[in-house]
PDB file of C-alpha atoms in Angstrom:
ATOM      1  CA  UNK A   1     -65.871 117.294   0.637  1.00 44.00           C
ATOM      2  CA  UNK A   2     -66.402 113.886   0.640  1.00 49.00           C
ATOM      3  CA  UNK A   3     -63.441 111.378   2.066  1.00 54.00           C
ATOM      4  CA  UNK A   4     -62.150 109.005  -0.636  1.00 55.00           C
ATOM      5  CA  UNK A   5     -63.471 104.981  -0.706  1.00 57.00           C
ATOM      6  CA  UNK A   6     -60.770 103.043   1.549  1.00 59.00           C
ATOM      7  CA  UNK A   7     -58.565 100.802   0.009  1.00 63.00           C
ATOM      8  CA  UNK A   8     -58.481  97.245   0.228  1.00 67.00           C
ATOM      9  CA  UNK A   9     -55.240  95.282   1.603  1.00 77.00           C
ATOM     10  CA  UNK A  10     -53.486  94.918  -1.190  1.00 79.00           C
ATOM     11  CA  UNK A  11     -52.527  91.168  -0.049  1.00 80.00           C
ATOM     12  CA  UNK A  12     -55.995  90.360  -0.623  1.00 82.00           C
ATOM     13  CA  UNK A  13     -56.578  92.420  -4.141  1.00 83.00           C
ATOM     14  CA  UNK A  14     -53.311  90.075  -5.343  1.00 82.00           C
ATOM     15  CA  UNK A  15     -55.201  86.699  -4.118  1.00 83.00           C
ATOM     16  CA  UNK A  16     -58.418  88.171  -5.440  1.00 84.00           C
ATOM     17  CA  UNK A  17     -56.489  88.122  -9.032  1.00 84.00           C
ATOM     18  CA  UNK A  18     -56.181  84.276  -8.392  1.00 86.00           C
ATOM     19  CA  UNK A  19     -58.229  81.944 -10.726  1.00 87.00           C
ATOM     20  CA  UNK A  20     -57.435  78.605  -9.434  1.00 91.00           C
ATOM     21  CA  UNK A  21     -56.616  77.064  -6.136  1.00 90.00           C
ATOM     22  CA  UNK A  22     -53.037  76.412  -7.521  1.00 92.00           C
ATOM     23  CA  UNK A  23     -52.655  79.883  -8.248  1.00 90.00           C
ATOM     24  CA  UNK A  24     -53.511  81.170  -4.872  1.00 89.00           C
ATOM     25  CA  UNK A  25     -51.062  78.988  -3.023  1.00 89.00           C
ATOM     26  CA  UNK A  26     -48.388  79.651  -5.589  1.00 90.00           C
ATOM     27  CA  UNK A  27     -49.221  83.770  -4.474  1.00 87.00           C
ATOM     28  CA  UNK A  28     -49.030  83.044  -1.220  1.00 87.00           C
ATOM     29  CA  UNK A  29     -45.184  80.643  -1.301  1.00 88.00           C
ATOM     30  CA  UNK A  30     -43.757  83.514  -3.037  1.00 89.00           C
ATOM     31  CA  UNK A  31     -44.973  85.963  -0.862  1.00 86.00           C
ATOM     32  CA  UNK A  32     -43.394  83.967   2.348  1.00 85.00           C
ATOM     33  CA  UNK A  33     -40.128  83.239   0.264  1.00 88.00           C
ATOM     34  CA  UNK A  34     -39.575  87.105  -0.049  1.00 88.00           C
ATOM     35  CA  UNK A  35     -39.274  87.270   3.925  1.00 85.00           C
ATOM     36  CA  UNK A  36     -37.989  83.866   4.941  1.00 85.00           C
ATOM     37  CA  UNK A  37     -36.997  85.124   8.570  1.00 87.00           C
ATOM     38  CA  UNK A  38     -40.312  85.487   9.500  1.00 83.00           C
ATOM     39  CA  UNK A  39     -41.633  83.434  11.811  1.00 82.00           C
ATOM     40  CA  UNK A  40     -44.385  80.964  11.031  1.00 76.00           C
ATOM     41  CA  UNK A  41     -47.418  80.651  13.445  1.00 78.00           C
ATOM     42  CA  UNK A  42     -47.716  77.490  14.677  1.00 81.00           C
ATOM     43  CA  UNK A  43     -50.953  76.644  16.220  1.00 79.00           C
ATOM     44  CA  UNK A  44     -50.755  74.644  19.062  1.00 83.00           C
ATOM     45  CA  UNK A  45     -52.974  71.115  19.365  1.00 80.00           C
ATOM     46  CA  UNK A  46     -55.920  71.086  21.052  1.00 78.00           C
ATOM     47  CA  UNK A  47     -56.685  69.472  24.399  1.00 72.00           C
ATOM     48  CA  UNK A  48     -58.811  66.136  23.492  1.00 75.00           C
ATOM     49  CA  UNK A  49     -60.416  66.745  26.588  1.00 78.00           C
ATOM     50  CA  UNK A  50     -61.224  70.048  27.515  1.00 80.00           C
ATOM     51  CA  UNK A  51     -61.450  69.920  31.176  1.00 81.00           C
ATOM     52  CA  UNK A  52     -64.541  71.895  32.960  1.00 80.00           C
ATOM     53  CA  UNK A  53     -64.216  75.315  34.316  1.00 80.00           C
ATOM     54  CA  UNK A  54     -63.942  75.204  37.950  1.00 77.00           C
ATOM     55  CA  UNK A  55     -67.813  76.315  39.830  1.00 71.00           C
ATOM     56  CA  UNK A  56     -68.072  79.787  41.209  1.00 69.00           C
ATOM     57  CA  UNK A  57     -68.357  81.316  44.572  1.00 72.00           C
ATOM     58  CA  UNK A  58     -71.917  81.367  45.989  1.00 66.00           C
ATOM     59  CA  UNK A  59     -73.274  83.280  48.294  1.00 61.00           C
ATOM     60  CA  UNK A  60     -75.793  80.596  49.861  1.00 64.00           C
ATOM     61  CA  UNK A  61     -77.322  83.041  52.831  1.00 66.00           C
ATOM     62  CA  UNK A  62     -78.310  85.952  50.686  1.00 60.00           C
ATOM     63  CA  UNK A  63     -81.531  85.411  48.421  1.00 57.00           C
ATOM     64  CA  UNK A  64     -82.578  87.903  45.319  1.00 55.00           C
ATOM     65  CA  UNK A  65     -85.204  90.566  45.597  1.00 53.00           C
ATOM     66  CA  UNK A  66     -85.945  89.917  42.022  1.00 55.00           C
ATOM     67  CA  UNK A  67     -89.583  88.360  42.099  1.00 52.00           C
ATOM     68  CA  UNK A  68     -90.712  86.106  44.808  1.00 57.00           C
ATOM     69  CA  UNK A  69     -88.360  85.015  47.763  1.00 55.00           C
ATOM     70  CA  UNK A  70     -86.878  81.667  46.802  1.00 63.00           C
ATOM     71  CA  UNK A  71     -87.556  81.738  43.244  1.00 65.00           C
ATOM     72  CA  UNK A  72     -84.090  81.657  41.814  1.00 69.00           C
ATOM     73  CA  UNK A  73     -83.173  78.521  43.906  1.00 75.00           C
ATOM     74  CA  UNK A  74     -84.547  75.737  41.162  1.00 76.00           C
ATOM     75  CA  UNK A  75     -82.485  77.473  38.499  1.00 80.00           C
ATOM     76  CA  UNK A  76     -79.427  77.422  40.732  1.00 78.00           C
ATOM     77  CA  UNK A  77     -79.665  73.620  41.361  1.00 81.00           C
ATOM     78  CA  UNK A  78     -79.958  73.449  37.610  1.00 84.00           C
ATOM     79  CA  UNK A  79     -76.781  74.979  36.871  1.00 84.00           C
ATOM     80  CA  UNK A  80     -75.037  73.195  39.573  1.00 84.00           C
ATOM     81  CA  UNK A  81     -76.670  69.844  38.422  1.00 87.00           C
ATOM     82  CA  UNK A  82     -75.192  70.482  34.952  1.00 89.00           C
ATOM     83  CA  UNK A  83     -71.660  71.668  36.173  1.00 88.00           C
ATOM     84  CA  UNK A  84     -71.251  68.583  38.586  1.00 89.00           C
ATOM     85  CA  UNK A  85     -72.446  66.270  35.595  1.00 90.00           C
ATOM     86  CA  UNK A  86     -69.639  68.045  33.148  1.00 90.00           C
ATOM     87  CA  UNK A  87     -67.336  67.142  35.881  1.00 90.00           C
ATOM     88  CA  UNK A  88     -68.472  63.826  35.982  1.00 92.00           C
ATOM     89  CA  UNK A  89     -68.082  63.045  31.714  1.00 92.00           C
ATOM     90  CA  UNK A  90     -64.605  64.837  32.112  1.00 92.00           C
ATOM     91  CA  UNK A  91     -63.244  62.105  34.701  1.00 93.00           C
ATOM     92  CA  UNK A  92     -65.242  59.299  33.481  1.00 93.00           C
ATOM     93  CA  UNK A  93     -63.618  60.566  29.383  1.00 92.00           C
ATOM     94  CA  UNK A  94     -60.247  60.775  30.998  1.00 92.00           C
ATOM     95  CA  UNK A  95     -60.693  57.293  32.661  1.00 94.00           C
ATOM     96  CA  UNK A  96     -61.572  55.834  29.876  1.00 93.00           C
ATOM     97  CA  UNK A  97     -58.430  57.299  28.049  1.00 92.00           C
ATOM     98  CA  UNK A  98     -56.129  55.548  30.417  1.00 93.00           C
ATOM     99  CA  UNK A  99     -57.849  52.372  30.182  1.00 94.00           C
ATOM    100  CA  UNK A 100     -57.211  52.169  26.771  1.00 94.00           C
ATOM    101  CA  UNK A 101     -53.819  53.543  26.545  1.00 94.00           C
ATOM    102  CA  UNK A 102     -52.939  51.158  29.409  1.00 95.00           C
ATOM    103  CA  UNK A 103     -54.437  47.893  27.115  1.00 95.00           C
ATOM    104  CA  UNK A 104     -52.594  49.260  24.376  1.00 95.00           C
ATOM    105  CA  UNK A 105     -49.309  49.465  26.169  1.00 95.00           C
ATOM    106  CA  UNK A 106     -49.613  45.871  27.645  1.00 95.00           C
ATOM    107  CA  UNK A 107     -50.474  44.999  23.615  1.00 95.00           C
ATOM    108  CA  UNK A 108     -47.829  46.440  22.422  1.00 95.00           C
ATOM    109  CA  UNK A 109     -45.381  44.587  25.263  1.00 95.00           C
ATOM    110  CA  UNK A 110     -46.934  41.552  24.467  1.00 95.00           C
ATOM    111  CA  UNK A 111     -45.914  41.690  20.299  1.00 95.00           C
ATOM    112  CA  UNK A 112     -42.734  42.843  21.243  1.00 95.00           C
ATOM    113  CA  UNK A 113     -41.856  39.461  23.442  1.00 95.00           C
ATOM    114  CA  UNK A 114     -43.793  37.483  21.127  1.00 95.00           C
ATOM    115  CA  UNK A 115     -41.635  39.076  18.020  1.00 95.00           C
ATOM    116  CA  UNK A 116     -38.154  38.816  20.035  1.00 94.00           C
ATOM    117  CA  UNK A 117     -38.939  34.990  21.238  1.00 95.00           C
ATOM    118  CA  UNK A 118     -40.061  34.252  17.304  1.00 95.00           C
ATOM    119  CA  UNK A 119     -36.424  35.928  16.095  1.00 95.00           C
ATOM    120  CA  UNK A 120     -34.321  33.846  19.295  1.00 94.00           C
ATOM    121  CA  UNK A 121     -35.662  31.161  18.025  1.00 94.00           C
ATOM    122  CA  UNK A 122     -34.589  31.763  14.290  1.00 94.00           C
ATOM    123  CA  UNK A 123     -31.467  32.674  15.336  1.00 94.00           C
ATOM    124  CA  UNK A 124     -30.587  29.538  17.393  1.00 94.00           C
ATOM    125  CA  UNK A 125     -32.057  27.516  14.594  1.00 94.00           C
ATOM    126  CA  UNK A 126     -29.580  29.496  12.080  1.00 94.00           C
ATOM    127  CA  UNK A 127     -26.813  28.880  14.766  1.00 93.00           C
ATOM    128  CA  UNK A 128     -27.727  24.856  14.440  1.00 93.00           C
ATOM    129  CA  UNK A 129     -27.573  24.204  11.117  1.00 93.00           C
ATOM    130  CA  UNK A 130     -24.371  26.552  10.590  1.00 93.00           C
ATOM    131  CA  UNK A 131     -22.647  24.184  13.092  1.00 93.00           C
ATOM    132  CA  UNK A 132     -24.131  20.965  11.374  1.00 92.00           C
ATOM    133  CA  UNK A 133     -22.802  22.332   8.212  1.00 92.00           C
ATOM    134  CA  UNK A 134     -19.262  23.285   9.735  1.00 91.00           C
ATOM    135  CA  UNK A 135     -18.948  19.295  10.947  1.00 90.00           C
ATOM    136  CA  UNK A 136     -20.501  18.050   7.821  1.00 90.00           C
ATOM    137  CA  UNK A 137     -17.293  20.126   6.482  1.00 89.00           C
ATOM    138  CA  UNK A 138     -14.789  18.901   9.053  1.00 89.00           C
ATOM    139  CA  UNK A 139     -15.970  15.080   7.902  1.00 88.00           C
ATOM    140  CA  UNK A 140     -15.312  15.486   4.441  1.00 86.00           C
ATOM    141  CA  UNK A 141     -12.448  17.033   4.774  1.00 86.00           C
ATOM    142  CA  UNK A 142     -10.987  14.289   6.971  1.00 84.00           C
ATOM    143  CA  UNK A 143     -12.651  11.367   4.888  1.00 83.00           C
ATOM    144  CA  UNK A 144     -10.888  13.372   1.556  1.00 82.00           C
ATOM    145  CA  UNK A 145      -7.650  13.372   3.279  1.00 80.00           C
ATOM    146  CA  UNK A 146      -7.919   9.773   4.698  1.00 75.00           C
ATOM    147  CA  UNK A 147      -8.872   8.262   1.001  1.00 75.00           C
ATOM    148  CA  UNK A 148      -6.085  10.628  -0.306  1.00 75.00           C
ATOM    149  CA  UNK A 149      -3.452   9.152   2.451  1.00 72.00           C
ATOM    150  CA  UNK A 150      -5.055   5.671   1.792  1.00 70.00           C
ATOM    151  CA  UNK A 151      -4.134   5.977  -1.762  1.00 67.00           C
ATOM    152  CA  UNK A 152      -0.523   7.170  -1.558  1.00 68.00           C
ATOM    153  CA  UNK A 153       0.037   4.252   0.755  1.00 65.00           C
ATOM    154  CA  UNK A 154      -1.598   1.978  -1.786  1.00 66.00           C
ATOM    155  CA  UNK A 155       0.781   3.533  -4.608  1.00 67.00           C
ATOM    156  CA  UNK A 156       3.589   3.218  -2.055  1.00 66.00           C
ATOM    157  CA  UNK A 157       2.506  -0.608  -1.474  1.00 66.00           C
ATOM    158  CA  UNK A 158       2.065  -1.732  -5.246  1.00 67.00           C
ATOM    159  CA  UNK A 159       5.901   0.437  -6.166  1.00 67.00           C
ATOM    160  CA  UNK A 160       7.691  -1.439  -3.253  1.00 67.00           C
ATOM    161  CA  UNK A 161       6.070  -4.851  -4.864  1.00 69.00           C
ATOM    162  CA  UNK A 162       6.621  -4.115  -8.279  1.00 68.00           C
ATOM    163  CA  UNK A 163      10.320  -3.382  -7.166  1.00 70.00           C
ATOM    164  CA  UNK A 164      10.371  -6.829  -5.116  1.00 68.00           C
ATOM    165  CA  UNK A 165       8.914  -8.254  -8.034  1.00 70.00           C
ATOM    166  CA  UNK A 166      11.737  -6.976 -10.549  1.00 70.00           C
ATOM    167  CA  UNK A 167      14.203  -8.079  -7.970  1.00 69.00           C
ATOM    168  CA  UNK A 168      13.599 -11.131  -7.924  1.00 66.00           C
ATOM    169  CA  UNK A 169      12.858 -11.728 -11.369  1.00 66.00           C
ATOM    170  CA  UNK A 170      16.975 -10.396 -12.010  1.00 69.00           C
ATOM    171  CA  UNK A 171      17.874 -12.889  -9.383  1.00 65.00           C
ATOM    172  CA  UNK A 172      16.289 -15.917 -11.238  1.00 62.00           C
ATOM    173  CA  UNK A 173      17.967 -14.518 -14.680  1.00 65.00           C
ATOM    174  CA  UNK A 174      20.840 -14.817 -13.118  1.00 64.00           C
ATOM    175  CA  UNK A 175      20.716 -18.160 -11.507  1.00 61.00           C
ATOM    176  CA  UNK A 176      19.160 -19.611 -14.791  1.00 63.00           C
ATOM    177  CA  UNK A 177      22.446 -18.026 -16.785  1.00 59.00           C
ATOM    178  CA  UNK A 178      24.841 -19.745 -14.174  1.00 58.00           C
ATOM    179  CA  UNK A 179      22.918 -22.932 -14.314  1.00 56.00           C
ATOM    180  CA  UNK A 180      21.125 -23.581 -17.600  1.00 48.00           C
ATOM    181  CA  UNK A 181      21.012 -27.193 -17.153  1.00 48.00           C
ATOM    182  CA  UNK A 182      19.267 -27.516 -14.123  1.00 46.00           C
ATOM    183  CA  UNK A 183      15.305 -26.307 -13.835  1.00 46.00           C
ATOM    184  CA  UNK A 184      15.201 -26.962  -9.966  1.00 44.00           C
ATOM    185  CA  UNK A 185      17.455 -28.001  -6.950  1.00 43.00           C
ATOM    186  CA  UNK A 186      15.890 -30.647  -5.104  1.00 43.00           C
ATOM    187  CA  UNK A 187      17.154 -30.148  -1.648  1.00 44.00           C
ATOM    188  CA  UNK A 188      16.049 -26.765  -1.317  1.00 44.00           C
ATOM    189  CA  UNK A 189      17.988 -24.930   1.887  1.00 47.00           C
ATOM    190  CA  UNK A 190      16.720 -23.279   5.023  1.00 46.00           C
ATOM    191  CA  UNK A 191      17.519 -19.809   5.508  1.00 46.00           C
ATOM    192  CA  UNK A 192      20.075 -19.797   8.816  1.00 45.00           C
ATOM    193  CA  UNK A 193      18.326 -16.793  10.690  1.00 44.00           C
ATOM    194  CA  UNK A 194      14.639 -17.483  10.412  1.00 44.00           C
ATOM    195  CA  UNK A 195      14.660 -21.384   9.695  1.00 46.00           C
ATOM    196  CA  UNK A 196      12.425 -21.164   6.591  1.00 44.00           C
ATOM    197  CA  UNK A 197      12.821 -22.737   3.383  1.00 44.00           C
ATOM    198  CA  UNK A 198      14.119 -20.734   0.169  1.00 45.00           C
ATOM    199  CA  UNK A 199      12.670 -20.928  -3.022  1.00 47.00           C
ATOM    200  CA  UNK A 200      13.979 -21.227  -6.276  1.00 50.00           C
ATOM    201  CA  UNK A 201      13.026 -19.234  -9.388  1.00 53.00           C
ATOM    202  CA  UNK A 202      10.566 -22.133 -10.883  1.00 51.00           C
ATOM    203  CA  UNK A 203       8.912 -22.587  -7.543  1.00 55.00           C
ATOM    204  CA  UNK A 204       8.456 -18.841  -7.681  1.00 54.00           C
ATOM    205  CA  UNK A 205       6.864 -18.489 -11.359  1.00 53.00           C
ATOM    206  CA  UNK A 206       4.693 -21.377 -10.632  1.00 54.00           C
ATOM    207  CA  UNK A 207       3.393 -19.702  -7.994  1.00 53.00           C
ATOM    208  CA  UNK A 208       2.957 -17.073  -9.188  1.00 54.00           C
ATOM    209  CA  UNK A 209       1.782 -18.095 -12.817  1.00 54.00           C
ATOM    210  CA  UNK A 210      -0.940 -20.333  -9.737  1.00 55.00           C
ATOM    211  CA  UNK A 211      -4.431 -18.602 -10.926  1.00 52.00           C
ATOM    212  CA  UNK A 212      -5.599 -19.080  -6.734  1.00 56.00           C
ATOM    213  CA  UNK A 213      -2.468 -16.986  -5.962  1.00 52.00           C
ATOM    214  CA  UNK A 214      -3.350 -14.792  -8.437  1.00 49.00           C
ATOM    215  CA  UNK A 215      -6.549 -14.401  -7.231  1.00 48.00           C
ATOM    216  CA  UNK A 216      -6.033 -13.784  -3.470  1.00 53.00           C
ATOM    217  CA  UNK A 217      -3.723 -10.675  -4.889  1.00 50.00           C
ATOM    218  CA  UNK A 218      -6.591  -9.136  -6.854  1.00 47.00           C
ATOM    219  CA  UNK A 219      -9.061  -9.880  -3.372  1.00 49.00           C
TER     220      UNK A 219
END
């Protein structure tokens, strides 16, 4: 009796079923989804260099009794002449690698100062003109309040006069009702603590009615 046809794996009739590349992958997520414990092989990374295998014990003092005595020596020296050269590429490859990885570390070193002296230097230059801009503040704000103190003492200066002004001008009102008569008095007194002369009320509107006293109160 003959033994029935073996069966393929029936993973690989379901991707045979596949029509398009898109297909097969989506076969092959689902099929890991239904057993996410599963481990997935990793392969590990290959050596760059593949180091050679070490050379193999010979026995120098023993010769083969295949053919001739001596024959097998040049093909000896061969193989030893092209395991010595392997052995030779691998340090020369690895020396090589360090060389360069070496120059790029000292690269990479030198960017990195070049990049942290270039930002030191932004930053102090930030730092400056932040501290330029903080006096340029501090100036205006003591100029502002100068000009604003200067002004109230100028409004204090022109209400005291104004009031001096109105004073007097009530003084001379009342002199000119008491005396109608007379404009003027010729003698004109001294005043007893300082020694200086008083004015009357026309010597005052004529000076101030003068247009060179009026002028040296505008300068």
């Amino acid at each position: 009796m003959a033994s029935p046809m073996p069966r393929d794996d029936p993973i690989v009739e379901e991707e045979r079923r596949a029509h398009t590349a898109t297909d097969l992958l989506r076969m092959r997520l689902e099929r890991l989804q239904q057993n996410i414990n599963k481990p997935a092989p990793i392969p590990a990374r290959r050596a760059e260099i593949k180091p050679p295998r070490p050379p193999p014990e010979f026995v120098r003092n023993v010769v083969g009794s295949s053919a001739a005595a001596g024959s097998a020596e040049y093909h000896i020296y061969r193989i030893n002449r092209k395991k010595e050269q392997n052995r030779l590429d691998y340090i020369a490859k690895v020396a090589e690698t360090e060389e360069l990885d070496e120059e790029y570390r000292k690269h990479k070193e030198e960017i990195e100062r070049i990049e942290a002296e270039r930002t030191a230097k932004k930053r102090a230059k930030r730092q400056r003109k932040k501290e330029r801009a903080k006096r340029r503040r501090m100036v205006k704000n003591e100029n502002s309040s100068d000009e604003s103190s200067e002004d109230s003492d100028d409004d204090e200066g022109s209400i005291n006069e104004n009031e001096e002004t109105s004073e007097k001008k009530t003084e001379c009102d009342e002199e000119r009702k008491e005396s109608p008569d007379h404009d003027h008095i010729e003698n004109v007194p001294q005043n007893e603590e300082t020694g200086e002369k008083k004015f009357t009320c026309e010597e005052q509107r004529k000076e101030s009615s003068d247009p060179d006293h009026i002028k040296e109160e505008v300068s």
